[in-house]
């Protein structure tokens, strides 16, 4: 038994030393904290979550992110598109990457109209308060500070008043509305260093390309408030100083990164 064991050791092939793989490390690179931030972000949408996690994985976790010379492959856009794929039966295939980018375009979305029956809000002349009769139409009041819309309902009797509300809205457009949807990709990838503006311009081009692909030729980046949801004020809530969150420095200019890496 002892001799057999000795023989087994004697004829065992020497273990070859393997070259360590460049895997991007463990939690020390901030990836885990970024993923935690994504799942804890109350603003997160399913589309933004899917794309943010994919881009973070492509940058610091994908085992195939290096070329044969060990250099980081810069074309994340093609890699993401290959993974997400296309769909549709016609000659023009739809792009899942374009879908996700378009869903996160920075914009203002007016409030959804409620399903329940509404009542007329026209002011009464002979008594205090509003009409209160069942409504048959609506328009919007525009807040002159935030640019946000509030639905205003009117009944058949007060259609003339409803037309006045409409006229007031179209002639006094008010300020550019504070965005309340999208803008999460720059919040996670633009950063706040000296290259942040270059990254934001790159994200603006990507959003525009996605909008054109989705046949939306009217979308434009918010002029006053920018692309990044982190920079948008929330009406009625005072801004508070918070520590800089983990971000991934990533920007695409025709599919190439400006640079990449997780930072705090």
XYZ file of N, CA, C and O in Angstrom, residues 76-77 97-98 101-102 104-106 185-186 195-214 216 219-222 226-227 250-258:
188
model
N -17.628 48.839 -26.573
C -18.665 48.226 -25.733
C -20.014 48.230 -26.423
O -20.857 47.376 -26.165
N -20.229 49.202 -27.328
C -21.521 49.310 -27.979
C -21.830 48.067 -28.825
O -22.947 47.537 -28.790
N -30.898 47.237 -27.887
C -30.079 48.296 -27.308
C -30.728 49.660 -27.534
O -30.779 50.488 -26.623
N -31.243 49.895 -28.743
C -31.935 51.158 -29.009
C -33.171 51.298 -28.132
O -33.481 52.393 -27.646
N -31.952 52.356 -24.598
C -31.468 53.731 -24.591
C -32.632 54.717 -24.711
O -32.688 55.717 -23.993
N -33.543 54.434 -25.612
C -34.671 55.339 -25.824
C -35.552 55.423 -24.582
O -36.056 56.501 -24.246
N -34.639 55.417 -21.648
C -33.977 56.210 -20.614
C -33.683 57.637 -21.079
O -32.981 58.373 -20.388
N -34.209 58.053 -22.218
C -33.942 59.416 -22.683
C -34.483 60.412 -21.654
O -35.601 60.260 -21.151
N -33.721 61.430 -21.296
C -34.195 62.417 -20.319
C -35.374 63.211 -20.885
O -35.324 63.704 -22.011
N -28.718 56.592 -17.000
C -27.429 56.129 -17.530
C -26.312 57.139 -17.271
O -25.255 56.765 -16.755
N -26.494 58.440 -17.578
C -25.444 59.398 -17.218
C -25.223 59.505 -15.716
O -24.103 59.795 -15.281
N -13.465 64.922 -17.383
C -13.968 64.378 -18.644
C -15.485 64.199 -18.643
O -16.051 63.661 -19.601
N -16.144 64.646 -17.600
C -17.588 64.417 -17.480
C -18.359 65.048 -18.632
O -19.293 64.451 -19.172
N -17.988 66.275 -19.027
C -18.723 66.938 -20.105
C -18.566 66.201 -21.431
O -19.517 66.121 -22.220
N -17.395 65.647 -21.682
C -17.201 64.860 -22.907
C -18.081 63.626 -22.894
O -18.677 63.252 -23.911
N -18.195 62.996 -21.726
C -19.056 61.817 -21.631
C -20.520 62.191 -21.824
O -21.277 61.473 -22.474
N -20.936 63.329 -21.248
C -22.323 63.742 -21.385
C -22.675 64.033 -22.843
O -23.771 63.698 -23.311
N -21.762 64.655 -23.568
C -22.006 64.902 -24.989
C -22.139 63.578 -25.747
O -22.955 63.459 -26.670
N -21.327 62.601 -25.360
C -21.417 61.296 -26.013
C -22.751 60.625 -25.723
O -23.379 60.054 -26.615
N -23.214 60.720 -24.476
C -24.511 60.133 -24.139
C -25.639 60.861 -24.868
O -26.621 60.236 -25.293
N -25.517 62.184 -25.043
C -26.535 62.928 -25.784
C -26.634 62.420 -27.217
O -27.742 62.282 -27.765
N -25.487 62.141 -27.834
C -25.516 61.612 -29.201
C -26.149 60.223 -29.241
O -26.910 59.899 -30.164
N -25.849 59.403 -28.255
C -26.443 58.062 -28.222
C -27.957 58.130 -28.043
O -28.706 57.412 -28.707
N -28.406 58.978 -27.126
C -29.853 59.141 -26.922
C -30.517 59.609 -28.223
O -31.603 59.141 -28.583
N -29.888 60.557 -28.915
C -30.466 61.089 -30.142
C -30.540 60.004 -31.212
O -31.549 59.887 -31.925
N -29.481 59.210 -31.349
C -29.493 58.123 -32.321
C -30.616 57.130 -32.010
O -31.298 56.642 -32.918
N -30.781 56.817 -30.729
C -31.846 55.878 -30.345
C -33.214 56.474 -30.650
O -34.115 55.764 -31.112
N -33.394 57.790 -30.405
C -34.678 58.422 -30.688
C -34.989 58.384 -32.179
O -36.122 58.091 -32.588
N -33.989 58.668 -33.008
C -34.202 58.626 -34.458
C -34.527 57.200 -34.898
O -35.408 56.975 -35.740
N -33.821 56.221 -34.303
C -34.088 54.827 -34.646
C -35.519 54.437 -34.291
O -36.157 53.650 -34.991
N -36.034 55.003 -33.202
C -37.407 54.734 -32.770
C -38.414 55.682 -33.431
O -39.555 55.781 -32.999
N -38.584 58.865 -33.477
C -38.898 60.064 -32.706
C -37.870 61.128 -33.086
O -36.770 61.163 -32.528
N -37.226 64.512 -30.189
C -36.556 64.541 -28.886
C -35.281 65.367 -28.955
O -34.487 65.245 -29.885
N -35.092 66.189 -27.944
C -33.866 66.967 -27.789
C -33.447 66.924 -26.326
O -34.298 66.803 -25.435
N -32.163 67.002 -26.046
C -31.714 67.002 -24.641
C -32.261 68.219 -23.896
O -32.408 69.294 -24.485
N -32.595 68.069 -22.630
C -33.025 69.231 -21.834
C -31.947 70.308 -21.842
O -30.777 70.021 -21.573
N -29.986 69.568 -18.226
C -28.983 68.583 -18.590
C -29.527 67.163 -18.649
O -30.714 66.905 -18.450
N -28.605 66.234 -18.896
C -28.980 64.834 -19.122
C -29.054 64.011 -17.848
O -29.750 63.000 -17.804
N -17.879 55.781 -18.146
C -18.076 55.111 -19.417
C -18.783 56.059 -20.348
O -19.768 56.677 -19.983
N -18.273 56.204 -21.547
C -18.963 57.021 -22.540
C -18.716 56.444 -23.911
O -17.666 55.891 -24.185
N -19.709 56.540 -24.756
C -19.599 55.965 -26.096
C -19.587 57.065 -27.135
O -20.464 57.905 -27.175
N -18.539 57.087 -27.924
C -18.479 57.963 -29.073
C -18.298 57.047 -30.272
O -17.221 56.528 -30.514
N -19.399 56.810 -30.987
C -19.370 55.837 -32.090
C -18.871 54.490 -31.612
O -18.103 53.805 -32.297
N -19.307 54.105 -30.414
C -18.986 52.779 -29.909
C -17.702 52.693 -29.138
O -17.308 51.615 -28.710
N -16.993 53.805 -28.900
C -15.723 53.734 -28.183
C -15.824 54.469 -26.856
O -16.469 55.503 -26.740
N -15.117 53.927 -25.869
C -15.099 54.549 -24.551
C -14.157 55.734 -24.534
O -13.123 55.730 -25.187
N -14.511 56.736 -23.761
C -13.555 57.788 -23.439
C -12.559 57.238 -22.433
O -11.358 57.379 -22.546
